[in-house]
Amino acid sequence: MKNTHLKLLTLIVLSVFLGCKEMPKNAEDKDIMANEALNTNAGIPDSWIANRVAKAKARLNQTDAGKVVWNAMEAHGGLATWYGNGPLSFRFNYQPLDKSKAQRDSYQTIDTWSNRARHTSATDSSAHYGWTGEKAWVKATDSLAFKYDTKFWALTPIYFLGQPFILDGEGVNLELLPKTVYKDASQDVVKVTFDAGTGDAPDDYYILYFKEDSHQLTAIRYIVSYPAYFKDGGHLPEKFMEVIGSTAVEGIVFPTGYKTHWLTEDEKPGEYITKIDVSDIRFEEQVSKDFFDIPEGAKIIE
């Protein structure tokens, strides 16, 4: 699931598919923004947020699968709050249990409105990478600062932590699957696929479990089909990610971690393969206008 998947899902996602590119692109749009009341945190006109939320609500409530996702958005704090809070910062520490595989641990800030990202290494504050919405970049004096594909990973974490809010945009297809039981509770199940040409890995998919009574996310099944990893097509076997813990930040409910397993033939979590800790979650009151731009001296990643 990500506009560089940069989706996963932009493990394994995932984004991006989803962000409707509604940021100002010309002088006229900038004038409109100057004359409208800006949301203090998001830096986006309140009317733009309301319009985007209204469109998402109308679109999602046209189908049974969409209604499940909309109810989940409401249960996790609401789409208007998600966008109104502004850029999201968090630490995402991805720790494979197989020590031959690279750990991915960074502090990151994501523009939830237009899927731009900036990461800082958790172990080297001078090492950064990001996604401008169009280009991936990295800046680090140590060539081994990031022992993984930073273009792929720039938006991957938000394709997990941002569920279900990232499903509000164009290019996202939802299918309601039969209910299942997980951890002794009935679950609504929705499969997420993407239109061709959406992001860097449009063949990715997610299968989301939402607890029927609370509408909150309990598990994510997904595949990784990133073309740079699978040049002849194909994908990794499906994984099963348990949602671990819960915390509320500025009205939005987030997991505090995940446990990832290989999926078994009977669609259950099998071998435990990755531990993920999520911490330092906050929404930024404001960031500089050039925060998500490519910094001087950075290398562009093709």
PDB file of C-alpha atoms in Angstrom:
ATOM      1  CA  MET A   1       0.000   0.000   0.000  1.00  0.00           C
ATOM      2  CA  LYS A   2       1.785   4.638  -0.918  1.00  0.00           C
ATOM      3  CA  ASN A   3       3.032   6.980  -3.505  1.00  0.00           C
ATOM      4  CA  THR A   4       6.320   5.229  -3.304  1.00  0.00           C
ATOM      5  CA  HIS A   5       5.718   2.215  -2.074  1.00  0.00           C
ATOM      6  CA  LEU A   6       6.388   3.450  -1.057  1.00  0.00           C
ATOM      7  CA  LYS A   7       3.504   1.770  -0.014  1.00  0.00           C
ATOM      8  CA  LEU A   8       4.001  -1.333   1.860  1.00  0.00           C
ATOM      9  CA  LEU A   9       1.810  -2.070   2.827  1.00  0.00           C
ATOM     10  CA  THR A  10       3.587   2.205   0.464  1.00  0.00           C
ATOM     11  CA  LEU A  11       6.887  -4.680   5.298  1.00  0.00           C
ATOM     12  CA  ILE A  12       5.871  -3.958   2.821  1.00  0.00           C
ATOM     13  CA  VAL A  13       2.711  -1.097   1.405  1.00  0.00           C
ATOM     14  CA  LEU A  14       1.707  -0.099   0.873  1.00  0.00           C
ATOM     15  CA  SER A  15       1.355   4.573  -0.184  1.00  0.00           C
ATOM     16  CA  VAL A  16       0.271   6.613  -2.466  1.00  0.00           C
ATOM     17  CA  PHE A  17      -2.663   5.504  -3.479  1.00  0.00           C
ATOM     18  CA  LEU A  18      -4.720   7.390  -1.459  1.00  0.00           C
ATOM     19  CA  GLY A  19      -4.055  10.893  -1.020  1.00  0.00           C
ATOM     20  CA  CYS A  20      -6.116  12.958  -3.304  1.00  0.00           C
ATOM     21  CA  LYS A  21      -3.641  15.575  -4.429  1.00  0.00           C
ATOM     22  CA  GLU A  22      -5.586  18.598  -3.322  1.00  0.00           C
ATOM     23  CA  MET A  23      -2.741  20.807  -2.198  1.00  0.00           C
ATOM     24  CA  PRO A  24      -2.412  24.140  -4.022  1.00  0.00           C
ATOM     25  CA  LYS A  25      -0.629  23.808  -7.358  1.00  0.00           C
ATOM     26  CA  ASN A  26      -0.841  27.303  -8.790  1.00  0.00           C
ATOM     27  CA  ALA A  27      -1.093  30.970  -7.845  1.00  0.00           C
ATOM     28  CA  GLU A  28      -4.887  30.907  -7.903  1.00  0.00           C
ATOM     29  CA  ASP A  29      -4.981  28.068  -5.397  1.00  0.00           C
ATOM     30  CA  LYS A  30      -2.515  29.926  -3.179  1.00  0.00           C
ATOM     31  CA  ASP A  31      -4.742  32.990  -3.252  1.00  0.00           C
ATOM     32  CA  ILE A  32      -7.702  30.843  -2.228  1.00  0.00           C
ATOM     33  CA  MET A  33      -5.735  29.510   0.715  1.00  0.00           C
ATOM     34  CA  ALA A  34      -4.659  32.990   1.721  1.00  0.00           C
ATOM     35  CA  ASN A  35      -8.274  34.152   1.825  1.00  0.00           C
ATOM     36  CA  GLU A  36      -9.712  31.146   3.650  1.00  0.00           C
ATOM     37  CA  ALA A  37      -9.478  30.334   7.337  1.00  0.00           C
ATOM     38  CA  LEU A  38      -6.569  27.925   7.758  1.00  0.00           C
ATOM     39  CA  ASN A  39      -6.708  25.122  10.268  1.00  0.00           C
ATOM     40  CA  THR A  40      -4.071  26.064  12.846  1.00  0.00           C
ATOM     41  CA  ASN A  41      -2.322  22.700  12.842  1.00  0.00           C
ATOM     42  CA  ALA A  42      -2.859  21.312   9.373  1.00  0.00           C
ATOM     43  CA  GLY A  43      -2.259  24.559   7.494  1.00  0.00           C
ATOM     44  CA  ILE A  44      -5.156  23.545   5.240  1.00  0.00           C
ATOM     45  CA  PRO A  45      -8.376  25.574   4.824  1.00  0.00           C
ATOM     46  CA  ASP A  46     -11.110  24.204   7.060  1.00  0.00           C
ATOM     47  CA  SER A  47     -13.442  24.175   4.062  1.00  0.00           C
ATOM     48  CA  TRP A  48     -11.006  21.902   2.166  1.00  0.00           C
ATOM     49  CA  ILE A  49     -10.942  19.428   5.040  1.00  0.00           C
ATOM     50  CA  ALA A  50     -14.736  19.476   5.295  1.00  0.00           C
ATOM     51  CA  ASN A  51     -15.063  18.937   1.548  1.00  0.00           C
ATOM     52  CA  ARG A  52     -12.627  16.024   1.511  1.00  0.00           C
ATOM     53  CA  VAL A  53     -14.345  14.371   4.464  1.00  0.00           C
ATOM     54  CA  ALA A  54     -17.798  14.837   2.892  1.00  0.00           C
ATOM     55  CA  LYS A  55     -16.623  13.263  -0.365  1.00  0.00           C
ATOM     56  CA  ALA A  56     -15.075  10.317   1.463  1.00  0.00           C
ATOM     57  CA  LYS A  57     -18.208   9.769   3.549  1.00  0.00           C
ATOM     58  CA  ALA A  58     -20.453   9.826   0.487  1.00  0.00           C
ATOM     59  CA  ARG A  59     -18.200   7.485  -1.498  1.00  0.00           C
ATOM     60  CA  LEU A  60     -17.610   4.991   1.302  1.00  0.00           C
ATOM     61  CA  ASN A  61     -21.253   4.750   2.318  1.00  0.00           C
ATOM     62  CA  GLN A  62     -22.234   3.612  -1.184  1.00  0.00           C
ATOM     63  CA  THR A  63     -21.057   0.053  -0.438  1.00  0.00           C
ATOM     64  CA  ASP A  64     -21.191  -2.364   2.483  1.00  0.00           C
ATOM     65  CA  ALA A  65     -17.402  -2.594   2.559  1.00  0.00           C
ATOM     66  CA  GLY A  66     -17.131   1.184   2.518  1.00  0.00           C
ATOM     67  CA  LYS A  67     -19.567   1.474   5.408  1.00  0.00           C
ATOM     68  CA  VAL A  68     -17.343  -0.817   7.491  1.00  0.00           C
ATOM     69  CA  VAL A  69     -14.337   1.386   6.719  1.00  0.00           C
ATOM     70  CA  TRP A  70     -16.249   4.610   7.433  1.00  0.00           C
ATOM     71  CA  ASN A  71     -17.444   3.230  10.781  1.00  0.00           C
ATOM     72  CA  ALA A  72     -13.850   2.300  11.574  1.00  0.00           C
ATOM     73  CA  MET A  73     -12.687   5.830  10.773  1.00  0.00           C
ATOM     74  CA  GLU A  74     -15.303   7.172  13.168  1.00  0.00           C
ATOM     75  CA  ALA A  75     -14.291   4.657  15.847  1.00  0.00           C
ATOM     76  CA  HIS A  76     -10.645   5.693  15.528  1.00  0.00           C
ATOM     77  CA  GLY A  77     -11.403   9.390  15.997  1.00  0.00           C
ATOM     78  CA  GLY A  78     -12.862  10.617  12.717  1.00  0.00           C
ATOM     79  CA  LEU A  79     -11.438  11.641   9.356  1.00  0.00           C
ATOM     80  CA  ALA A  80     -11.921  15.363  10.029  1.00  0.00           C
ATOM     81  CA  THR A  81      -9.821  15.098  13.196  1.00  0.00           C
ATOM     82  CA  TRP A  82      -7.183  13.071  11.341  1.00  0.00           C
ATOM     83  CA  TYR A  83      -6.661  15.817   8.768  1.00  0.00           C
ATOM     84  CA  GLY A  84      -7.322  18.708  11.114  1.00  0.00           C
ATOM     85  CA  ASN A  85      -4.591  17.689  13.546  1.00  0.00           C
ATOM     86  CA  GLY A  86      -1.841  18.381  11.017  1.00  0.00           C
ATOM     87  CA  PRO A  87       1.375  16.468  10.234  1.00  0.00           C
ATOM     88  CA  LEU A  88       1.872  13.247  12.192  1.00  0.00           C
ATOM     89  CA  SER A  89       5.170  12.354  13.850  1.00  0.00           C
ATOM     90  CA  PHE A  90       6.113   9.005  15.374  1.00  0.00           C
ATOM     91  CA  ARG A  91       8.907   6.497  15.863  1.00  0.00           C
ATOM     92  CA  PHE A  92       8.451   3.218  13.988  1.00  0.00           C
ATOM     93  CA  ASN A  93      10.902   0.514  15.034  1.00  0.00           C
ATOM     94  CA  TYR A  94      10.681  -2.518  12.713  1.00  0.00           C
ATOM     95  CA  GLN A  95      12.676  -5.402  14.209  1.00  0.00           C
ATOM     96  CA  PRO A  96      12.940  -8.681  12.243  1.00  0.00           C
ATOM     97  CA  LEU A  97      13.525 -11.657  14.517  1.00  0.00           C
ATOM     98  CA  ASP A  98      15.854 -13.002  11.812  1.00  0.00           C
ATOM     99  CA  LYS A  99      18.956 -10.978  12.678  1.00  0.00           C
ATOM    100  CA  SER A 100      20.269 -11.292   9.125  1.00  0.00           C
ATOM    101  CA  LYS A 101      17.549  -8.868   8.049  1.00  0.00           C
ATOM    102  CA  ALA A 102      17.899  -5.115   8.531  1.00  0.00           C
ATOM    103  CA  GLN A 103      16.215  -3.315  11.407  1.00  0.00           C
ATOM    104  CA  ARG A 104      14.369  -0.149  10.286  1.00  0.00           C
ATOM    105  CA  ASP A 105      14.125   2.365  13.081  1.00  0.00           C
ATOM    106  CA  SER A 106      13.366   6.008  12.413  1.00  0.00           C
ATOM    107  CA  TYR A 107      11.574   9.052  13.683  1.00  0.00           C
ATOM    108  CA  GLN A 108       9.320  10.308  10.920  1.00  0.00           C
ATOM    109  CA  THR A 109       6.912  13.096  10.140  1.00  0.00           C
ATOM    110  CA  ILE A 110       4.165  12.530   7.592  1.00  0.00           C
ATOM    111  CA  ASP A 111       2.012  15.127   5.860  1.00  0.00           C
ATOM    112  CA  THR A 112      -1.278  13.233   6.112  1.00  0.00           C
ATOM    113  CA  TRP A 113      -2.888  15.563   3.583  1.00  0.00           C
ATOM    114  CA  SER A 114      -0.577  14.852   0.650  1.00  0.00           C
ATOM    115  CA  ASN A 115       1.583  11.914   1.754  1.00  0.00           C
ATOM    116  CA  ARG A 116       4.949  13.622   2.023  1.00  0.00           C
ATOM    117  CA  ALA A 117       7.473  12.189   4.465  1.00  0.00           C
ATOM    118  CA  ARG A 118      10.712  12.976   6.265  1.00  0.00           C
ATOM    119  CA  HIS A 119      12.615  10.371   8.311  1.00  0.00           C
ATOM    120  CA  THR A 120      15.500  10.720  10.750  1.00  0.00           C
ATOM    121  CA  SER A 121      17.532   7.716  11.851  1.00  0.00           C
ATOM    122  CA  ALA A 122      16.862   6.752  15.467  1.00  0.00           C
ATOM    123  CA  THR A 123      20.587   6.112  15.961  1.00  0.00           C
ATOM    124  CA  ASP A 124      22.107   8.940  13.871  1.00  0.00           C
ATOM    125  CA  SER A 125      20.308  12.294  14.015  1.00  0.00           C
ATOM    126  CA  SER A 126      22.306  13.558  11.008  1.00  0.00           C
ATOM    127  CA  ALA A 127      20.947  10.848   8.693  1.00  0.00           C
ATOM    128  CA  HIS A 128      17.666  11.565   6.905  1.00  0.00           C
ATOM    129  CA  TYR A 129      15.530  10.427   3.986  1.00  0.00           C
ATOM    130  CA  GLY A 130      12.135  11.304   2.627  1.00  0.00           C
ATOM    131  CA  TRP A 131       9.498  11.613  -0.047  1.00  0.00           C
ATOM    132  CA  THR A 132       8.397  14.963  -1.473  1.00  0.00           C
ATOM    133  CA  GLY A 133       5.250  13.639  -3.115  1.00  0.00           C
ATOM    134  CA  GLU A 134       7.224  13.254  -6.353  1.00  0.00           C
ATOM    135  CA  LYS A 135      10.807  12.298  -5.478  1.00  0.00           C
ATOM    136  CA  ALA A 136      12.629  10.166  -2.930  1.00  0.00           C
ATOM    137  CA  TRP A 137      15.864  11.408  -1.387  1.00  0.00           C
ATOM    138  CA  VAL A 138      18.464  10.470   1.230  1.00  0.00           C
ATOM    139  CA  LYS A 139      21.105  12.497   3.056  1.00  0.00           C
ATOM    140  CA  ALA A 140      23.645  10.695   5.229  1.00  0.00           C
ATOM    141  CA  THR A 141      27.398  10.958   5.670  1.00  0.00           C
ATOM    142  CA  ASP A 142      27.565   7.235   6.478  1.00  0.00           C
ATOM    143  CA  SER A 143      26.656   5.192   3.398  1.00  0.00           C
ATOM    144  CA  LEU A 144      25.536   2.369   5.710  1.00  0.00           C
ATOM    145  CA  ALA A 145      23.213   4.553   7.773  1.00  0.00           C
ATOM    146  CA  PHE A 146      20.188   2.929   6.138  1.00  0.00           C
ATOM    147  CA  LYS A 147      20.667  -0.727   5.245  1.00  0.00           C
ATOM    148  CA  TYR A 148      17.322  -0.956   3.489  1.00  0.00           C
ATOM    149  CA  ASP A 149      15.385   0.527   0.579  1.00  0.00           C
ATOM    150  CA  THR A 150      14.535   4.021   1.838  1.00  0.00           C
ATOM    151  CA  LYS A 151      12.372   4.829  -1.174  1.00  0.00           C
ATOM    152  CA  PHE A 152      10.163   1.844  -0.432  1.00  0.00           C
ATOM    153  CA  TRP A 153      10.142   2.570   3.284  1.00  0.00           C
ATOM    154  CA  ALA A 154       9.444   6.309   3.150  1.00  0.00           C
ATOM    155  CA  LEU A 155       5.672   5.799   3.276  1.00  0.00           C
ATOM    156  CA  THR A 156       5.421   2.152   4.289  1.00  0.00           C
ATOM    157  CA  PRO A 157       4.925   2.784   8.036  1.00  0.00           C
ATOM    158  CA  ILE A 158       2.005   5.180   7.490  1.00  0.00           C
ATOM    159  CA  TYR A 159       0.290   2.514   5.403  1.00  0.00           C
ATOM    160  CA  PHE A 160       0.046   0.565   8.626  1.00  0.00           C
ATOM    161  CA  LEU A 161      -0.255   3.232  11.312  1.00  0.00           C
ATOM    162  CA  GLY A 162      -2.601   5.334   9.165  1.00  0.00           C
ATOM    163  CA  GLN A 163      -5.231   2.626   8.777  1.00  0.00           C
ATOM    164  CA  PRO A 164      -8.146   3.092   8.231  1.00  0.00           C
ATOM    165  CA  PHE A 165      -7.788   6.816   7.401  1.00  0.00           C
ATOM    166  CA  ILE A 166      -5.533   6.262   4.401  1.00  0.00           C
ATOM    167  CA  LEU A 167      -8.424   4.523   2.629  1.00  0.00           C
ATOM    168  CA  ASP A 168     -10.281   7.779   1.942  1.00  0.00           C
ATOM    169  CA  GLY A 169      -8.772   8.546  -1.467  1.00  0.00           C
ATOM    170  CA  GLU A 170      -9.119   7.670  -5.130  1.00  0.00           C
ATOM    171  CA  GLY A 171      -7.725   4.450  -6.573  1.00  0.00           C
ATOM    172  CA  VAL A 172      -8.748   2.380  -3.548  1.00  0.00           C
ATOM    173  CA  ASN A 173     -11.072  -0.596  -4.050  1.00  0.00           C
ATOM    174  CA  LEU A 174     -12.878  -2.215  -1.127  1.00  0.00           C
ATOM    175  CA  GLU A 175     -14.443  -5.671  -1.020  1.00  0.00           C
ATOM    176  CA  LEU A 176     -16.437  -7.032   1.918  1.00  0.00           C
ATOM    177  CA  LEU A 177     -15.338 -10.585   2.752  1.00  0.00           C
ATOM    178  CA  PRO A 178     -17.165 -13.060   5.022  1.00  0.00           C
ATOM    179  CA  LYS A 179     -16.978 -12.326   8.731  1.00  0.00           C
ATOM    180  CA  THR A 180     -14.405 -14.245  10.737  1.00  0.00           C
ATOM    181  CA  VAL A 181     -13.588 -14.874  14.379  1.00  0.00           C
ATOM    182  CA  TYR A 182     -10.268 -13.600  15.695  1.00  0.00           C
ATOM    183  CA  LYS A 183      -9.272 -13.642  19.372  1.00  0.00           C
ATOM    184  CA  ASP A 184     -12.751 -14.916  20.257  1.00  0.00           C
ATOM    185  CA  ALA A 185     -14.475 -11.907  18.704  1.00  0.00           C
ATOM    186  CA  SER A 186     -16.471 -11.510  15.504  1.00  0.00           C
ATOM    187  CA  GLN A 187     -14.632  -9.464  12.885  1.00  0.00           C
ATOM    188  CA  ASP A 188     -15.806  -7.535   9.835  1.00  0.00           C
ATOM    189  CA  VAL A 189     -13.311  -8.233   7.046  1.00  0.00           C
ATOM    190  CA  VAL A 190     -12.495  -5.876   4.173  1.00  0.00           C
ATOM    191  CA  LYS A 191     -10.045  -6.514   1.319  1.00  0.00           C
ATOM    192  CA  VAL A 192      -8.259  -3.455  -0.074  1.00  0.00           C
ATOM    193  CA  THR A 193      -6.822  -3.400  -3.598  1.00  0.00           C
ATOM    194  CA  PHE A 194      -5.583  -0.558  -5.787  1.00  0.00           C
ATOM    195  CA  ASP A 195      -6.177   0.632  -9.316  1.00  0.00           C
ATOM    196  CA  ALA A 196      -3.423   0.012 -11.855  1.00  0.00           C
ATOM    197  CA  GLY A 197      -0.950   2.868 -11.840  1.00  0.00           C
ATOM    198  CA  THR A 198      -1.657   3.743  -8.222  1.00  0.00           C
ATOM    199  CA  GLY A 199       1.627   4.174  -6.382  1.00  0.00           C
ATOM    200  CA  ASP A 200       4.742   2.081  -6.957  1.00  0.00           C
ATOM    201  CA  ALA A 201       3.179  -1.243  -5.940  1.00  0.00           C
ATOM    202  CA  PRO A 202      -0.420  -1.326  -7.173  1.00  0.00           C
ATOM    203  CA  ASP A 203      -0.571  -5.119  -6.844  1.00  0.00           C
ATOM    204  CA  ASP A 204      -0.266  -4.907  -3.077  1.00  0.00           C
ATOM    205  CA  TYR A 205      -3.373  -5.742  -1.133  1.00  0.00           C
ATOM    206  CA  TYR A 206      -4.518  -5.617   2.465  1.00  0.00           C
ATOM    207  CA  ILE A 207      -7.137  -7.609   4.290  1.00  0.00           C
ATOM    208  CA  LEU A 208      -8.293  -5.698   7.344  1.00  0.00           C
ATOM    209  CA  TYR A 209     -10.043  -7.116  10.410  1.00  0.00           C
ATOM    210  CA  PHE A 210     -12.338  -4.755  12.313  1.00  0.00           C
ATOM    211  CA  LYS A 211     -13.892  -5.923  15.584  1.00  0.00           C
ATOM    212  CA  GLU A 212     -17.612  -6.035  14.885  1.00  0.00           C
ATOM    213  CA  ASP A 213     -18.800  -4.389  18.105  1.00  0.00           C
ATOM    214  CA  SER A 214     -16.167  -1.627  18.439  1.00  0.00           C
ATOM    215  CA  HIS A 215     -15.317  -1.148  14.714  1.00  0.00           C
ATOM    216  CA  GLN A 216     -11.630  -0.868  15.662  1.00  0.00           C
ATOM    217  CA  LEU A 217      -8.798  -2.452  13.682  1.00  0.00           C
ATOM    218  CA  THR A 218      -7.450  -5.687  15.162  1.00  0.00           C
ATOM    219  CA  ALA A 219      -5.296  -7.215  12.398  1.00  0.00           C
ATOM    220  CA  ILE A 220      -3.851  -6.547   8.942  1.00  0.00           C
ATOM    221  CA  ARG A 221      -3.076  -9.227   6.384  1.00  0.00           C
ATOM    222  CA  TYR A 222      -1.004  -8.096   3.414  1.00  0.00           C
ATOM    223  CA  ILE A 223       1.431  -8.935   0.659  1.00  0.00           C
ATOM    224  CA  VAL A 224       4.462  -7.067  -0.671  1.00  0.00           C
ATOM    225  CA  SER A 225       4.724  -6.824  -4.454  1.00  0.00           C
ATOM    226  CA  TYR A 226       7.178  -3.910  -4.792  1.00  0.00           C
ATOM    227  CA  PRO A 227       8.539  -4.188  -8.378  1.00  0.00           C
ATOM    228  CA  ALA A 228      12.103  -3.379  -7.312  1.00  0.00           C
ATOM    229  CA  TYR A 229      12.009  -6.570  -5.228  1.00  0.00           C
ATOM    230  CA  PHE A 230      10.055  -8.659  -7.769  1.00  0.00           C
ATOM    231  CA  LYS A 231      11.237  -7.595 -11.218  1.00  0.00           C
ATOM    232  CA  ASP A 232       9.381 -10.433 -12.937  1.00  0.00           C
ATOM    233  CA  GLY A 233       6.179  -9.937 -10.983  1.00  0.00           C
ATOM    234  CA  GLY A 234       5.004 -11.907  -7.990  1.00  0.00           C
ATOM    235  CA  HIS A 235       5.087 -11.126  -4.309  1.00  0.00           C
ATOM    236  CA  LEU A 236       6.063 -12.399  -0.892  1.00  0.00           C
ATOM    237  CA  PRO A 237       3.744 -14.867   0.847  1.00  0.00           C
ATOM    238  CA  GLU A 238       0.922 -13.233   2.755  1.00  0.00           C
ATOM    239  CA  LYS A 239       1.660 -11.946   6.242  1.00  0.00           C
ATOM    240  CA  PHE A 240      -0.583 -11.567   9.274  1.00  0.00           C
ATOM    241  CA  MET A 241       0.016  -8.507  11.456  1.00  0.00           C
ATOM    242  CA  GLU A 242      -1.528  -8.403  14.919  1.00  0.00           C
ATOM    243  CA  VAL A 243      -2.413  -4.945  16.209  1.00  0.00           C
ATOM    244  CA  ILE A 244      -0.893  -4.603  19.691  1.00  0.00           C
ATOM    245  CA  GLY A 245      -1.886  -2.021  22.292  1.00  0.00           C
ATOM    246  CA  SER A 246      -3.766   1.229  21.910  1.00  0.00           C
ATOM    247  CA  THR A 247      -3.243   4.906  22.654  1.00  0.00           C
ATOM    248  CA  ALA A 248      -5.244   8.058  21.914  1.00  0.00           C
ATOM    249  CA  VAL A 249      -3.407  11.132  20.661  1.00  0.00           C
ATOM    250  CA  GLU A 250      -5.334  14.341  19.980  1.00  0.00           C
ATOM    251  CA  GLY A 251      -8.516  12.338  19.564  1.00  0.00           C
ATOM    252  CA  ILE A 252      -7.084   9.684  17.219  1.00  0.00           C
ATOM    253  CA  VAL A 253      -6.656   6.057  18.328  1.00  0.00           C
ATOM    254  CA  PHE A 254      -3.370   4.405  17.337  1.00  0.00           C
ATOM    255  CA  PRO A 255      -1.741   1.012  17.939  1.00  0.00           C
ATOM    256  CA  THR A 256       1.426   0.999  20.020  1.00  0.00           C
ATOM    257  CA  GLY A 257       2.887  -1.940  18.156  1.00  0.00           C
ATOM    258  CA  TYR A 258       2.431  -4.931  15.885  1.00  0.00           C
ATOM    259  CA  LYS A 259       3.471  -8.581  15.781  1.00  0.00           C
ATOM    260  CA  THR A 260       3.912  -9.920  12.245  1.00  0.00           C
ATOM    261  CA  HIS A 261       3.568 -13.606  11.329  1.00  0.00           C
ATOM    262  CA  TRP A 262       3.543 -15.662   8.165  1.00  0.00           C
ATOM    263  CA  LEU A 263      -0.043 -16.574   7.319  1.00  0.00           C
ATOM    264  CA  THR A 264      -0.866 -20.274   7.614  1.00  0.00           C
ATOM    265  CA  GLU A 265      -2.883 -22.276   5.081  1.00  0.00           C
ATOM    266  CA  ASP A 266      -5.946 -21.990   7.308  1.00  0.00           C
ATOM    267  CA  GLU A 267      -5.542 -18.192   7.393  1.00  0.00           C
ATOM    268  CA  LYS A 268      -4.212 -17.970  10.939  1.00  0.00           C
ATOM    269  CA  PRO A 269      -1.097 -16.264  12.308  1.00  0.00           C
ATOM    270  CA  GLY A 270       1.801 -18.702  12.006  1.00  0.00           C
ATOM    271  CA  GLU A 271       5.526 -18.213  12.603  1.00  0.00           C
ATOM    272  CA  TYR A 272       6.248 -14.939  14.428  1.00  0.00           C
ATOM    273  CA  ILE A 273       8.772 -13.030  12.275  1.00  0.00           C
ATOM    274  CA  THR A 274       8.774  -9.308  13.109  1.00  0.00           C
ATOM    275  CA  LYS A 275       8.271  -7.135  16.193  1.00  0.00           C
ATOM    276  CA  ILE A 276       7.249  -3.509  15.600  1.00  0.00           C
ATOM    277  CA  ASP A 277       7.158  -0.843  18.302  1.00  0.00           C
ATOM    278  CA  VAL A 278       5.415   2.489  17.722  1.00  0.00           C
ATOM    279  CA  SER A 279       6.165   5.370  20.091  1.00  0.00           C
ATOM    280  CA  ASP A 280       6.541   9.147  20.374  1.00  0.00           C
ATOM    281  CA  ILE A 281       3.268   9.683  18.525  1.00  0.00           C
ATOM    282  CA  ARG A 282       2.205  13.298  18.198  1.00  0.00           C
ATOM    283  CA  PHE A 283       0.674  15.749  15.762  1.00  0.00           C
ATOM    284  CA  GLU A 284       2.824  18.758  14.898  1.00  0.00           C
ATOM    285  CA  GLU A 285       1.374  22.205  15.533  1.00  0.00           C
ATOM    286  CA  GLN A 286       3.317  23.448  12.560  1.00  0.00           C
ATOM    287  CA  VAL A 287       6.300  22.638  10.351  1.00  0.00           C
ATOM    288  CA  SER A 288       8.331  24.949   8.148  1.00  0.00           C
ATOM    289  CA  LYS A 289       7.193  25.415   4.559  1.00  0.00           C
ATOM    290  CA  ASP A 290      10.288  23.645   3.259  1.00  0.00           C
ATOM    291  CA  PHE A 291      10.233  20.822   5.828  1.00  0.00           C
ATOM    292  CA  PHE A 292       9.362  18.132   3.279  1.00  0.00           C
ATOM    293  CA  ASP A 293      11.557  19.567   0.500  1.00  0.00           C
ATOM    294  CA  ILE A 294      14.786  17.910  -0.608  1.00  0.00           C
ATOM    295  CA  PRO A 295      17.583  19.325   1.581  1.00  0.00           C
ATOM    296  CA  GLU A 296      20.781  20.701   0.140  1.00  0.00           C
ATOM    297  CA  GLY A 297      23.333  17.956  -0.426  1.00  0.00           C
ATOM    298  CA  ALA A 298      20.780  15.142  -0.546  1.00  0.00           C
ATOM    299  CA  LYS A 299      20.901  12.357  -3.127  1.00  0.00           C
ATOM    300  CA  ILE A 300      17.865  11.772  -5.312  1.00  0.00           C
ATOM    301  CA  ILE A 301      16.772   8.121  -5.414  1.00  0.00           C
ATOM    302  CA  GLU A 302      15.436   6.931  -8.760  1.00  0.00           C
TER     303      GLU A 302
END
